[in-house]
Amino acid sequence: VQLQASGGGLVQAGGSLRLSCAASGRTFSNDNMGWFRQAPAKEREFVAAISWSGGTTYYTDSVKGRFTISRDNAKNAVYLQMNSLKPEDTAVYYCAADLSQGHQTAAYWGQGTQVTVSS
């Protein structure tokens, strides 16, 4: 099972990026999926999650109104549209599947993709 994240990069404050995560090896159409991030010298934190149907989404307070999570079950993929980026959004972003209740961890993890927001 593999979750392949992509789309990270360097962007100026106020800019946008769209992260993608493609899953292979098993289908996650019956599982929630989400994104976490880890900034240097900080613990990993939950960013966003989406239910298996895409009908329910969850966000950490600091990204509400700026980030949008979506999924395409036909492509076994999850996305994170990030707008109005701030320097404090700089982190390695990880996609995940089968998140625990409370969104503290997940059963499946992808490799990270670096997002750097310059001021």
GROMACS .gro file of C-alpha atoms in nm:
model
  119
    1VAL     CA    1   0.000   0.000   0.000
    2GLN     CA    2   0.140   0.336  -0.100
    3LEU     CA    3   0.024   0.694  -0.065
    4GLN     CA    4   0.215   0.923  -0.297
    5ALA     CA    5   0.192   1.293  -0.215
    6SER     CA    6   0.291   1.566  -0.456
    7GLY     CA    7   0.239   1.935  -0.524
    8GLY     CA    8   0.453   2.094  -0.258
    9GLY     CA    9   0.692   2.377  -0.331
   10LEU     CA   10   0.800   2.730  -0.252
   11VAL     CA   11   0.538   3.004  -0.265
   12GLN     CA   12   0.511   3.361  -0.143
   13ALA     CA   13   0.275   3.454   0.137
   14GLY     CA   14  -0.075   3.497   0.001
   15GLY     CA   15  -0.017   3.243  -0.273
   16SER     CA   16  -0.175   2.905  -0.337
   17LEU     CA   17  -0.071   2.544  -0.376
   18ARG     CA   18  -0.266   2.226  -0.443
   19LEU     CA   19  -0.142   1.905  -0.289
   20SER     CA   20  -0.238   1.570  -0.436
   21CYS     CA   21  -0.214   1.223  -0.290
   22ALA     CA   22  -0.260   0.914  -0.503
   23ALA     CA   23  -0.314   0.581  -0.333
   24SER     CA   24  -0.217   0.243  -0.472
   25GLY     CA   25  -0.222  -0.111  -0.348
   26ARG     CA   26  -0.572  -0.092  -0.203
   27THR     CA   27  -0.879   0.120  -0.240
   28PHE     CA   28  -0.967   0.374   0.027
   29SER     CA   29  -1.315   0.451  -0.099
   30ASN     CA   30  -1.461   0.325   0.230
   31ASP     CA   31  -1.214   0.509   0.452
   32ASN     CA   32  -1.170   0.864   0.561
   33MET     CA   33  -0.857   1.035   0.436
   34GLY     CA   34  -0.671   1.343   0.543
   35TRP     CA   35  -0.363   1.559   0.571
   36PHE     CA   36  -0.123   1.625   0.856
   37ARG     CA   37   0.180   1.852   0.870
   38GLN     CA   38   0.499   1.882   1.068
   39ALA     CA   39   0.697   2.202   1.095
   40PRO     CA   40   1.063   2.204   1.203
   41ALA     CA   41   1.104   2.139   1.575
   42LYS     CA   42   0.730   2.091   1.616
   43GLU     CA   43   0.507   1.791   1.658
   44ARG     CA   44   0.298   1.659   1.373
   45GLU     CA   45  -0.047   1.818   1.366
   46PHE     CA   46  -0.376   1.738   1.201
   47VAL     CA   47  -0.473   1.968   0.915
   48ALA     CA   48  -0.784   1.832   0.743
   49ALA     CA   49  -0.990   1.519   0.693
   50ILE     CA   50  -1.269   1.405   0.465
   51SER     CA   51  -1.521   1.127   0.508
   52TRP     CA   52  -1.533   0.829   0.275
   53SER     CA   53  -1.815   0.985   0.073
   54GLY     CA   54  -1.665   1.332   0.069
   55GLY     CA   55  -1.976   1.463   0.239
   56THR     CA   56  -1.812   1.567   0.563
   57THR     CA   57  -1.492   1.760   0.611
   58TYR     CA   58  -1.292   1.864   0.915
   59TYR     CA   59  -1.025   2.131   0.953
   60THR     CA   60  -0.795   2.251   1.221
   61ASP     CA   61  -0.889   2.605   1.321
   62SER     CA   62  -0.580   2.770   1.175
   63VAL     CA   63  -0.665   2.667   0.817
   64LYS     CA   64  -1.043   2.705   0.816
   65GLY     CA   65  -1.154   2.930   0.531
   66ARG     CA   66  -0.818   2.898   0.353
   67PHE     CA   67  -0.774   2.525   0.287
   68THR     CA   68  -1.016   2.289   0.115
   69ILE     CA   69  -0.989   1.911   0.121
   70SER     CA   70  -1.151   1.700  -0.149
   71ARG     CA   71  -1.130   1.347  -0.284
   72ASP     CA   72  -1.192   1.148  -0.599
   73ASN     CA   73  -1.274   0.788  -0.515
   74ALA     CA   74  -1.260   0.687  -0.880
   75LYS     CA   75  -0.895   0.791  -0.878
   76ASN     CA   76  -0.830   0.675  -0.521
   77ALA     CA   77  -0.696   1.021  -0.447
   78VAL     CA   78  -0.725   1.304  -0.199
   79TYR     CA   79  -0.639   1.670  -0.251
   80LEU     CA   80  -0.567   1.977  -0.042
   81GLN     CA   81  -0.621   2.318  -0.198
   82MET     CA   82  -0.430   2.575   0.005
   83ASN     CA   83  -0.505   2.942  -0.048
   84SER     CA   84  -0.390   3.259   0.128
   85LEU     CA   85  -0.082   3.076   0.247
   86LYS     CA   86   0.108   3.213   0.545
   87PRO     CA   87   0.470   3.160   0.654
   88GLU     CA   88   0.338   2.960   0.950
   89ASP     CA   89   0.196   2.706   0.703
   90THR     CA   90   0.553   2.604   0.619
   91ALA     CA   91   0.587   2.233   0.697
   92VAL     CA   92   0.617   1.889   0.552
   93TYR     CA   93   0.266   1.779   0.460
   94TYR     CA   94   0.164   1.413   0.485
   95CYS     CA   95  -0.143   1.249   0.341
   96ALA     CA   96  -0.304   0.972   0.540
   97ALA     CA   97  -0.587   0.723   0.522
   98ASP     CA   98  -0.808   0.551   0.778
   99LEU     CA   99  -0.771   0.823   1.037
  100SER     CA  100  -0.849   0.747   1.398
  101GLN     CA  101  -1.148   0.895   1.575
  102GLY     CA  102  -1.035   1.238   1.679
  103HIS     CA  103  -0.793   1.252   1.387
  104GLN     CA  104  -0.485   1.209   1.600
  105THR     CA  105  -0.326   0.939   1.390
  106ALA     CA  106  -0.390   0.714   1.090
  107ALA     CA  107  -0.336   0.360   0.976
  108TYR     CA  108  -0.174   0.453   0.646
  109TRP     CA  109   0.075   0.729   0.573
  110GLY     CA  110   0.230   0.874   0.264
  111GLN     CA  111   0.571   1.027   0.231
  112GLY     CA  112   0.581   1.398   0.293
  113THR     CA  113   0.586   1.686   0.053
  114GLN     CA  114   0.756   2.009   0.155
  115VAL     CA  115   0.559   2.333   0.155
  116THR     CA  116   0.758   2.650   0.213
  117VAL     CA  117   0.587   2.988   0.236
  118SER     CA  118   0.812   3.291   0.220
  119SER     CA  119   0.719   3.625   0.375
   0.00000   0.00000   0.00000
